[in-house]
Tab-separated table of C-alpha atoms in Angstrom:
chain	number	residue	atom	x	y	z
A	495	UNK	CA	13.474	15.126	69.502
A	496	UNK	CA	12.339	16.342	73.068
A	497	UNK	CA	10.644	19.495	72.234
A	498	UNK	CA	8.646	17.738	69.604
A	499	UNK	CA	7.759	14.879	72.248
A	500	UNK	CA	6.916	17.364	74.820
A	501	UNK	CA	4.698	19.352	71.947
A	502	UNK	CA	2.760	16.056	71.051
A	503	UNK	CA	2.298	14.879	74.549
A	504	UNK	CA	0.827	17.984	75.681
A	505	UNK	CA	-1.514	18.238	72.734
A	506	UNK	CA	-2.611	14.662	73.758
A	507	UNK	CA	-3.279	15.453	77.261
A	508	UNK	CA	-5.252	18.309	76.330
A	509	UNK	CA	-7.325	16.365	73.807
A	510	UNK	CA	-7.823	13.403	75.949
A	511	UNK	CA	-9.007	15.997	78.772
A	512	UNK	CA	-10.950	18.444	76.914
A	513	UNK	CA	-12.325	16.893	73.697
A	514	UNK	CA	-12.062	13.071	74.117
A	515	UNK	CA	-14.952	12.752	71.772
A	516	UNK	CA	-13.294	14.430	69.027
A	517	UNK	CA	-15.938	17.081	69.019
A	518	UNK	CA	-15.666	18.997	65.572
A	519	UNK	CA	-16.169	22.787	65.945
A	520	UNK	CA	-16.277	24.578	62.361
A	521	UNK	CA	-16.156	28.147	64.009
A	522	UNK	CA	-13.138	27.348	65.768
A	523	UNK	CA	-10.988	27.166	62.613
A	524	UNK	CA	-13.081	28.733	60.148
A	525	UNK	CA	-10.393	29.263	57.187
A	526	UNK	CA	-10.628	25.274	57.176
A	527	UNK	CA	-14.296	24.703	56.283
A	528	UNK	CA	-15.000	27.795	54.408
A	529	UNK	CA	-16.127	25.281	51.303
A	530	UNK	CA	-17.695	22.299	53.007
A	531	UNK	CA	-18.706	21.597	56.450
A	532	UNK	CA	-18.788	17.792	57.215
A	533	UNK	CA	-21.831	16.095	57.887
A	534	UNK	CA	-22.233	12.384	59.450
A	535	UNK	CA	-24.997	11.837	56.967
A	536	UNK	CA	-22.685	12.750	53.821
A	537	UNK	CA	-21.272	10.216	51.844
A	538	UNK	CA	-17.578	9.111	52.073
A	539	UNK	CA	-17.268	10.673	48.467
A	540	UNK	CA	-18.643	13.866	49.389
A	541	UNK	CA	-16.721	14.126	52.528
A	542	UNK	CA	-13.289	13.294	50.265
A	543	UNK	CA	-14.460	16.049	47.843
A	544	UNK	CA	-15.470	18.225	50.298
A	545	UNK	CA	-12.097	17.813	52.421
A	546	UNK	CA	-10.145	18.264	49.621
A	547	UNK	CA	-11.361	21.523	48.320
A	548	UNK	CA	-11.345	22.766	52.321
A	549	UNK	CA	-7.666	21.997	52.416
A	550	UNK	CA	-6.801	23.398	49.044
A	551	UNK	CA	-8.220	26.772	50.053
A	552	UNK	CA	-6.372	26.460	53.610
A	553	UNK	CA	-2.955	26.056	51.666
A	554	UNK	CA	-3.629	28.829	49.354
A	555	UNK	CA	-4.323	31.153	52.019
A	556	UNK	CA	-1.144	29.863	53.936
A	557	UNK	CA	0.783	30.522	50.789
A	558	UNK	CA	-0.658	33.838	50.039
A	559	UNK	CA	0.392	34.723	53.502
A	560	UNK	CA	3.927	33.745	52.813
A	561	UNK	CA	4.252	35.883	49.981
A	562	UNK	CA	2.799	38.625	51.671
A	563	UNK	CA	5.124	38.143	54.307
A	564	UNK	CA	8.228	37.692	51.980
A	565	UNK	CA	7.180	41.181	50.485
A	566	UNK	CA	7.003	42.695	53.723
A	567	UNK	CA	10.383	41.361	54.682
A	568	UNK	CA	12.040	42.587	51.155
A	569	UNK	CA	10.753	45.865	51.428
A	570	UNK	CA	11.852	46.275	55.181
A	571	UNK	CA	8.421	46.790	56.740
A	572	UNK	CA	9.760	45.011	60.083
A	573	UNK	CA	7.605	47.278	62.268
A	574	UNK	CA	4.749	46.107	60.780
A	575	UNK	CA	5.702	42.422	60.745
A	576	UNK	CA	6.488	42.836	64.508
A	577	UNK	CA	3.275	44.543	64.960
A	578	UNK	CA	1.367	42.080	63.423
A	579	UNK	CA	3.166	38.922	64.999
A	580	UNK	CA	2.866	40.419	68.578
A	581	UNK	CA	-0.908	41.210	68.388
A	582	UNK	CA	-1.293	37.503	67.622
A	583	UNK	CA	0.885	36.255	69.954
A	584	UNK	CA	-0.999	38.299	72.360
A	585	UNK	CA	-4.268	36.668	71.510
A	586	UNK	CA	-2.517	33.223	71.866
A	587	UNK	CA	-0.635	33.909	75.125
A	588	UNK	CA	-3.490	35.707	76.987
A	589	UNK	CA	-7.084	35.072	75.377
A	590	UNK	CA	-6.645	31.515	73.956
A	591	UNK	CA	-4.278	30.226	76.899
A	592	UNK	CA	-6.883	31.827	79.445
A	593	UNK	CA	-9.670	29.890	77.647
A	594	UNK	CA	-7.651	26.660	78.045
A	595	UNK	CA	-6.780	27.742	81.689
A	596	UNK	CA	-10.634	28.195	82.430
A	597	UNK	CA	-11.593	24.953	81.046
A	598	UNK	CA	-8.990	22.914	82.977
A	599	UNK	CA	-9.545	24.715	86.407
A	600	UNK	CA	-13.526	23.426	85.706
A	601	UNK	CA	-12.419	20.229	84.831
A	602	UNK	CA	-10.259	19.641	88.013
A	603	UNK	CA	-13.029	21.761	90.171
A	604	UNK	CA	-10.530	24.711	91.097
A	605	UNK	CA	-11.734	28.324	91.257
A	606	UNK	CA	-9.701	31.465	90.682
A	607	UNK	CA	-10.785	34.852	90.846
A	608	UNK	CA	-10.710	37.148	87.722
A	609	UNK	CA	-8.270	39.675	88.625
A	610	UNK	CA	-5.752	36.949	89.499
A	611	UNK	CA	-5.898	35.010	86.127
A	612	UNK	CA	-5.796	38.469	84.579
A	613	UNK	CA	-2.800	39.375	86.126
A	614	UNK	CA	-0.920	36.244	85.635
A	615	UNK	CA	-1.926	35.880	81.792
A	616	UNK	CA	-0.611	39.608	81.291
A	617	UNK	CA	2.753	38.986	82.922
A	618	UNK	CA	2.750	35.440	81.129
A	619	UNK	CA	1.856	37.391	77.615
A	620	UNK	CA	4.092	40.099	77.949
A	621	UNK	CA	7.057	37.813	78.938
A	622	UNK	CA	6.366	35.529	75.861
A	623	UNK	CA	6.215	38.347	73.436
A	624	UNK	CA	9.497	40.034	74.650
A	625	UNK	CA	11.330	36.444	74.499
A	626	UNK	CA	9.879	35.781	71.068
A	627	UNK	CA	10.685	39.228	69.329
A	628	UNK	CA	13.721	40.784	71.463
A	629	UNK	CA	14.161	44.272	70.371
A	630	UNK	CA	15.744	47.446	71.853
A	631	UNK	CA	13.237	49.124	73.797
A	632	UNK	CA	12.534	52.986	73.232
A	633	UNK	CA	13.867	55.064	76.358
A	634	UNK	CA	10.346	56.549	76.815
A	635	UNK	CA	9.073	52.825	77.405
A	636	UNK	CA	11.894	52.510	79.989
A	637	UNK	CA	10.802	55.576	82.074
A	638	UNK	CA	7.277	54.758	81.978
A	639	UNK	CA	6.762	51.127	82.642
A	640	UNK	CA	8.414	50.426	85.797
A	641	UNK	CA	5.640	48.291	87.715
A	642	UNK	CA	4.700	45.842	85.538
A	643	UNK	CA	7.164	42.825	83.990
A	644	UNK	CA	7.084	44.757	80.928
A	645	UNK	CA	8.898	47.572	82.951
A	646	UNK	CA	11.159	45.295	84.890
A	647	UNK	CA	12.542	43.745	81.614
A	648	UNK	CA	12.902	46.965	79.699
A	649	UNK	CA	14.757	48.461	82.538
A	650	UNK	CA	17.262	45.911	82.198
A	651	UNK	CA	17.615	45.194	78.379
A	652	UNK	CA	19.336	41.886	77.824
A	653	UNK	CA	19.301	38.620	75.805
A	654	UNK	CA	16.421	36.294	76.540
A	655	UNK	CA	17.628	33.064	77.799
A	656	UNK	CA	17.260	30.329	74.934
A	657	UNK	CA	15.267	28.072	76.921
A	658	UNK	CA	12.798	30.717	77.779
A	659	UNK	CA	12.318	31.466	73.863
A	660	UNK	CA	12.171	27.692	73.162
A	661	UNK	CA	9.484	27.372	75.931
A	662	UNK	CA	7.220	29.787	74.545
A	663	UNK	CA	7.743	28.354	70.793
A	664	UNK	CA	6.490	24.842	72.019
A	665	UNK	CA	3.332	26.433	73.796
A	666	UNK	CA	2.256	28.322	70.867
A	667	UNK	CA	2.668	25.039	68.757
A	668	UNK	CA	0.708	23.203	71.633
A	669	UNK	CA	-1.926	26.128	71.712
A	670	UNK	CA	-2.349	26.322	67.671
A	671	UNK	CA	-2.170	22.441	67.426
A	672	UNK	CA	-5.278	22.200	69.765
A	673	UNK	CA	-7.246	24.392	68.025
A	674	UNK	CA	-6.523	22.504	64.608
A	675	UNK	CA	-7.716	19.203	66.224
A	676	UNK	CA	-11.311	20.727	66.321
A	677	UNK	CA	-11.137	20.696	62.486
A	678	UNK	CA	-13.527	17.708	61.277
A	679	UNK	CA	-12.164	14.622	60.702
A	680	UNK	CA	-11.813	14.213	56.953
A	681	UNK	CA	-10.487	17.555	56.627
A	682	UNK	CA	-7.843	16.964	59.146
A	683	UNK	CA	-6.602	13.977	57.360
A	684	UNK	CA	-6.524	15.490	53.626
A	685	UNK	CA	-5.083	18.734	54.990
A	686	UNK	CA	-2.330	17.053	56.841
A	687	UNK	CA	-1.493	15.396	53.448
A	688	UNK	CA	-2.052	18.640	51.349
A	689	UNK	CA	0.245	20.632	53.614
A	690	UNK	CA	3.172	18.215	53.431
A	691	UNK	CA	2.913	18.477	49.661
A	692	UNK	CA	3.093	21.925	50.029
A	693	UNK	CA	6.158	22.255	52.153
A	694	UNK	CA	8.221	20.089	49.992
A	695	UNK	CA	7.210	22.372	46.914
A	696	UNK	CA	7.367	25.568	49.084
A	697	UNK	CA	11.092	24.612	50.206
A	698	UNK	CA	12.717	22.807	47.423
A	699	UNK	CA	11.095	24.302	44.091
A	700	UNK	CA	12.506	26.894	42.521
A	701	UNK	CA	10.671	30.073	43.630
A	702	UNK	CA	8.766	28.480	46.313
A	703	UNK	CA	7.454	30.905	48.693
A	704	UNK	CA	10.035	29.443	51.736
A	705	UNK	CA	12.630	28.572	49.478
A	706	UNK	CA	12.863	32.503	48.223
A	707	UNK	CA	12.105	33.660	51.829
A	708	UNK	CA	15.003	31.989	52.937
A	709	UNK	CA	17.645	33.066	50.345
A	710	UNK	CA	16.355	36.481	50.738
A	711	UNK	CA	17.276	36.238	54.741
A	712	UNK	CA	20.752	34.343	53.651
A	713	UNK	CA	21.242	37.195	50.906
A	714	UNK	CA	20.867	40.102	53.735
A	715	UNK	CA	22.346	38.052	56.486
A	716	UNK	CA	19.328	38.251	58.616
A	717	UNK	CA	17.405	36.412	60.931
A	718	UNK	CA	14.286	34.351	59.185
A	719	UNK	CA	11.238	36.390	59.742
A	720	UNK	CA	9.418	33.299	61.021
A	721	UNK	CA	8.684	31.682	64.369
A	722	UNK	CA	11.331	28.999	64.687
A	723	UNK	CA	12.585	26.493	67.302
A	724	UNK	CA	16.328	26.941	67.621
A	725	UNK	CA	18.301	24.194	69.334
A	726	UNK	CA	21.373	25.416	71.574
A	727	UNK	CA	24.256	25.635	69.252
A	728	UNK	CA	27.198	23.361	69.693
A	729	UNK	CA	30.075	25.456	68.544
A	730	UNK	CA	29.401	28.850	69.862
A	731	UNK	CA	27.449	30.755	72.593
A	732	UNK	CA	23.840	31.243	71.519
A	733	UNK	CA	22.813	34.422	69.793
A	734	UNK	CA	19.594	35.061	67.562
A	735	UNK	CA	20.508	33.560	64.326
A	736	UNK	CA	21.396	35.461	61.271
A	737	UNK	CA	21.432	33.328	57.858
A	738	UNK	CA	24.001	33.474	56.047
A	739	UNK	CA	26.122	32.160	53.307
A	740	UNK	CA	29.615	30.984	54.509
A	741	UNK	CA	32.417	33.498	52.687
A	742	UNK	CA	34.967	32.211	50.236
A	743	UNK	CA	38.655	32.087	51.379
A	744	UNK	CA	40.033	35.365	51.870
A	745	UNK	CA	36.568	37.581	51.331
A	746	UNK	CA	35.193	39.610	54.126
A	747	UNK	CA	31.481	39.234	55.213
A	748	UNK	CA	29.096	42.094	54.609
A	749	UNK	CA	27.394	43.944	57.553
A	750	UNK	CA	24.277	42.018	58.710
A	751	UNK	CA	21.143	44.447	58.928
A	752	UNK	CA	18.734	44.097	61.576
A	753	UNK	CA	16.423	41.228	61.650
A	754	UNK	CA	12.725	40.610	62.081
A	755	UNK	CA	10.687	37.817	63.700
A	756	UNK	CA	6.971	36.835	62.451
A	757	UNK	CA	5.351	33.772	61.653
A	758	UNK	CA	2.400	32.142	60.072
A	759	UNK	CA	1.431	29.550	62.021
A	760	UNK	CA	-0.258	27.414	59.736
A	761	UNK	CA	2.916	27.039	57.436
A	762	UNK	CA	5.538	24.479	57.838
A	763	UNK	CA	8.827	26.326	57.734
A	764	UNK	CA	11.754	23.902	56.600
A	765	UNK	CA	14.021	22.285	58.637
A	766	UNK	CA	17.458	24.145	58.542
A	767	UNK	CA	20.610	22.830	59.797
A	768	UNK	CA	23.079	25.819	59.792
A	769	UNK	CA	26.807	25.094	58.944
A	770	UNK	CA	29.368	26.547	61.558
A	771	UNK	CA	31.045	29.465	60.312
A	772	UNK	CA	34.949	28.589	59.309
A	773	UNK	CA	37.486	30.488	61.079
A	774	UNK	CA	40.273	28.693	59.264
A	775	UNK	CA	39.650	30.083	56.094
A	776	UNK	CA	38.419	27.129	54.220
A	777	UNK	CA	35.765	27.230	51.560
A	778	UNK	CA	32.427	27.036	52.736
A	779	UNK	CA	29.140	25.875	51.018
A	780	UNK	CA	26.963	27.971	48.788
A	781	UNK	CA	24.091	28.315	50.940
A	782	UNK	CA	25.310	26.975	54.457
A	783	UNK	CA	22.979	27.784	57.200
A	784	UNK	CA	23.510	28.878	60.874
A	785	UNK	CA	25.088	26.594	63.533
A	786	UNK	CA	22.179	24.477	65.562
A	787	UNK	CA	19.334	22.710	64.245
A	788	UNK	CA	15.991	24.704	63.578
A	789	UNK	CA	12.457	23.207	63.441
A	790	UNK	CA	9.816	25.896	62.195
A	791	UNK	CA	6.761	26.351	64.320
A	792	UNK	CA	4.246	24.824	61.656
A	793	UNK	CA	6.298	21.561	61.644
A	794	UNK	CA	5.235	21.426	65.516
A	795	UNK	CA	1.509	22.210	65.030
A	796	UNK	CA	1.288	19.501	62.348
A	797	UNK	CA	2.980	16.914	64.233
A	798	UNK	CA	0.815	17.313	67.124
A	799	UNK	CA	-2.370	17.816	65.114
A	800	UNK	CA	-1.853	14.577	63.697
A	801	UNK	CA	-0.934	12.680	67.352
A	802	UNK	CA	-3.926	14.909	68.921
A	803	UNK	CA	-6.197	13.331	66.162
A	804	UNK	CA	-5.118	9.995	66.799
A	805	UNK	CA	-5.735	10.559	70.141
A	806	UNK	CA	-9.451	10.923	69.680
A	807	UNK	CA	-9.796	7.483	68.269
A	808	UNK	CA	-7.492	5.110	70.692
A	809	UNK	CA	-4.003	5.465	72.789
A	810	UNK	CA	-2.773	2.476	70.258
A	811	UNK	CA	-2.996	4.670	67.289
A	812	UNK	CA	-1.175	7.567	69.319
A	813	UNK	CA	1.878	5.320	69.956
A	814	UNK	CA	2.048	4.333	66.342
A	815	UNK	CA	1.516	7.731	64.984
A	816	UNK	CA	4.329	8.957	67.566
A	817	UNK	CA	6.666	6.535	66.591
A	818	UNK	CA	6.263	7.518	62.675
A	819	UNK	CA	6.699	10.983	63.417
A	820	UNK	CA	9.631	10.697	65.275
A	821	UNK	CA	10.890	8.422	62.790
A	822	UNK	CA	10.249	10.549	59.964
A	823	UNK	CA	12.057	13.528	61.868
A	824	UNK	CA	14.730	11.368	62.246
A	825	UNK	CA	15.094	10.637	58.276
A	826	UNK	CA	14.818	13.964	57.569
A	827	UNK	CA	17.721	14.837	60.132
A	828	UNK	CA	19.673	12.196	58.550
A	829	UNK	CA	19.102	13.857	55.050
A	830	UNK	CA	19.840	17.376	56.453
A	831	UNK	CA	23.337	16.206	57.738
A	832	UNK	CA	23.696	14.724	54.077
A	833	UNK	CA	22.549	17.532	52.046
A	834	UNK	CA	23.437	20.413	54.735
A	835	UNK	CA	20.628	22.776	53.304
A	836	UNK	CA	17.320	23.422	54.482
A	837	UNK	CA	14.978	20.842	53.855
A	838	UNK	CA	11.102	20.497	54.581
A	839	UNK	CA	10.375	18.612	57.656
A	840	UNK	CA	6.660	17.591	57.070
A	841	UNK	CA	6.662	15.268	54.255
A	842	UNK	CA	8.358	12.136	55.525
A	843	UNK	CA	7.067	12.596	59.204
A	844	UNK	CA	3.568	13.415	58.026
A	845	UNK	CA	3.655	10.694	55.347
A	846	UNK	CA	4.700	7.804	58.147
A	847	UNK	CA	2.060	9.362	60.673
A	848	UNK	CA	-0.549	9.109	58.233
A	849	UNK	CA	0.364	5.743	56.992
A	850	UNK	CA	0.888	4.264	60.524
A	851	UNK	CA	-2.190	5.537	61.707
A	852	UNK	CA	-4.524	3.831	59.364
A	853	UNK	CA	-2.504	0.636	59.168
A	854	UNK	CA	-2.933	0.480	63.202
A	855	UNK	CA	-6.395	1.389	63.018
A	856	UNK	CA	-7.510	-0.590	60.073
A	857	UNK	CA	-5.243	-3.635	60.228
A	858	UNK	CA	-3.348	-3.846	63.911
A	859	UNK	CA	-6.047	-2.960	66.097
A	860	UNK	CA	-8.851	-5.256	64.752
A	861	UNK	CA	-6.024	-8.158	65.408
A	862	UNK	CA	-4.448	-7.153	68.520
A	863	UNK	CA	-7.680	-6.182	70.342
A	864	UNK	CA	-9.279	-9.526	70.339
A	865	UNK	CA	-6.369	-11.335	71.241
A	866	UNK	CA	-5.942	-9.168	74.330
A	867	UNK	CA	-9.302	-9.400	75.395
A	868	UNK	CA	-9.220	-13.390	75.079
A	869	UNK	CA	-5.843	-13.033	77.107
A	870	UNK	CA	-4.076	-14.427	74.210
A	871	UNK	CA	-1.853	-11.196	73.874
A	872	UNK	CA	-0.461	-9.243	76.446
């Protein structure tokens, strides 16, 4: 719960500091406004229809990216996956983080020279990429880069601390969620509902893109090719998780091939509760997952997007949406403990979050605010 809360809280702070009026920018997330650009003069019907069309196009693009990712993973194109995701994360860690830092520095009236900022962003970016995509470093790279952080880390190849990986994963969620808060209001709410439905179908339906991706990772006993937040395991030391079935009694596990990491930052990866491997020879479940709870990066993004959008209206709606999202996540964890297989983490939380937002905005606030102003309620 804490990482999700931190992600949502920082997103709300960024929205309140940098975009308190909720100004929409169609160029920031062009993929979400391809078919329709919301105008204040449009009727409610036009806004709803255009928002629905935008959301369907966005969902189709995400589904297509997930299918392409599945094909690359199936055909073993790990270098291509690493290269694309490294480039995407470099953009987030260097360029977008730099833009955020410049806006915050301008807001608080501080000044920093360009070279110092670029130096800090470079080190931050390299450390982030290596922490998210840890893999053996070529000898030539060890011999060449001995000055920068990349060189220092490549000379001493060691597992990246889990806390560092978790921190960078949360930061990616914060950055992308803040970008998504610039989507026009009607499109934002319809998009949240559509993505929750997509997550439900993609994880649970036979042939769903996320379901077949998880099944392939389990079949190969490899790391799932997605940016996933991993909690610290409770029954073993932390290792980069391999997705595997628990072998039946007396059978031996097959050798695990090299894993790969990737992410389609818009997709809500399902929540996975790994089962511990049995050392006593007991029977395991058919699709038992690794030890420790895993939450997809897409879940962080859309939770924070919902609360960030609520922050553009009032803090009362922020608290109501936050409580609803956390409650939905708690319900999902209960279902996870019951069914012990990968489940979508968006549907329950998004449903409760959207419901509580509009109930608070349309019902609770008009009742509570006059009482507070007349000192009849504190």
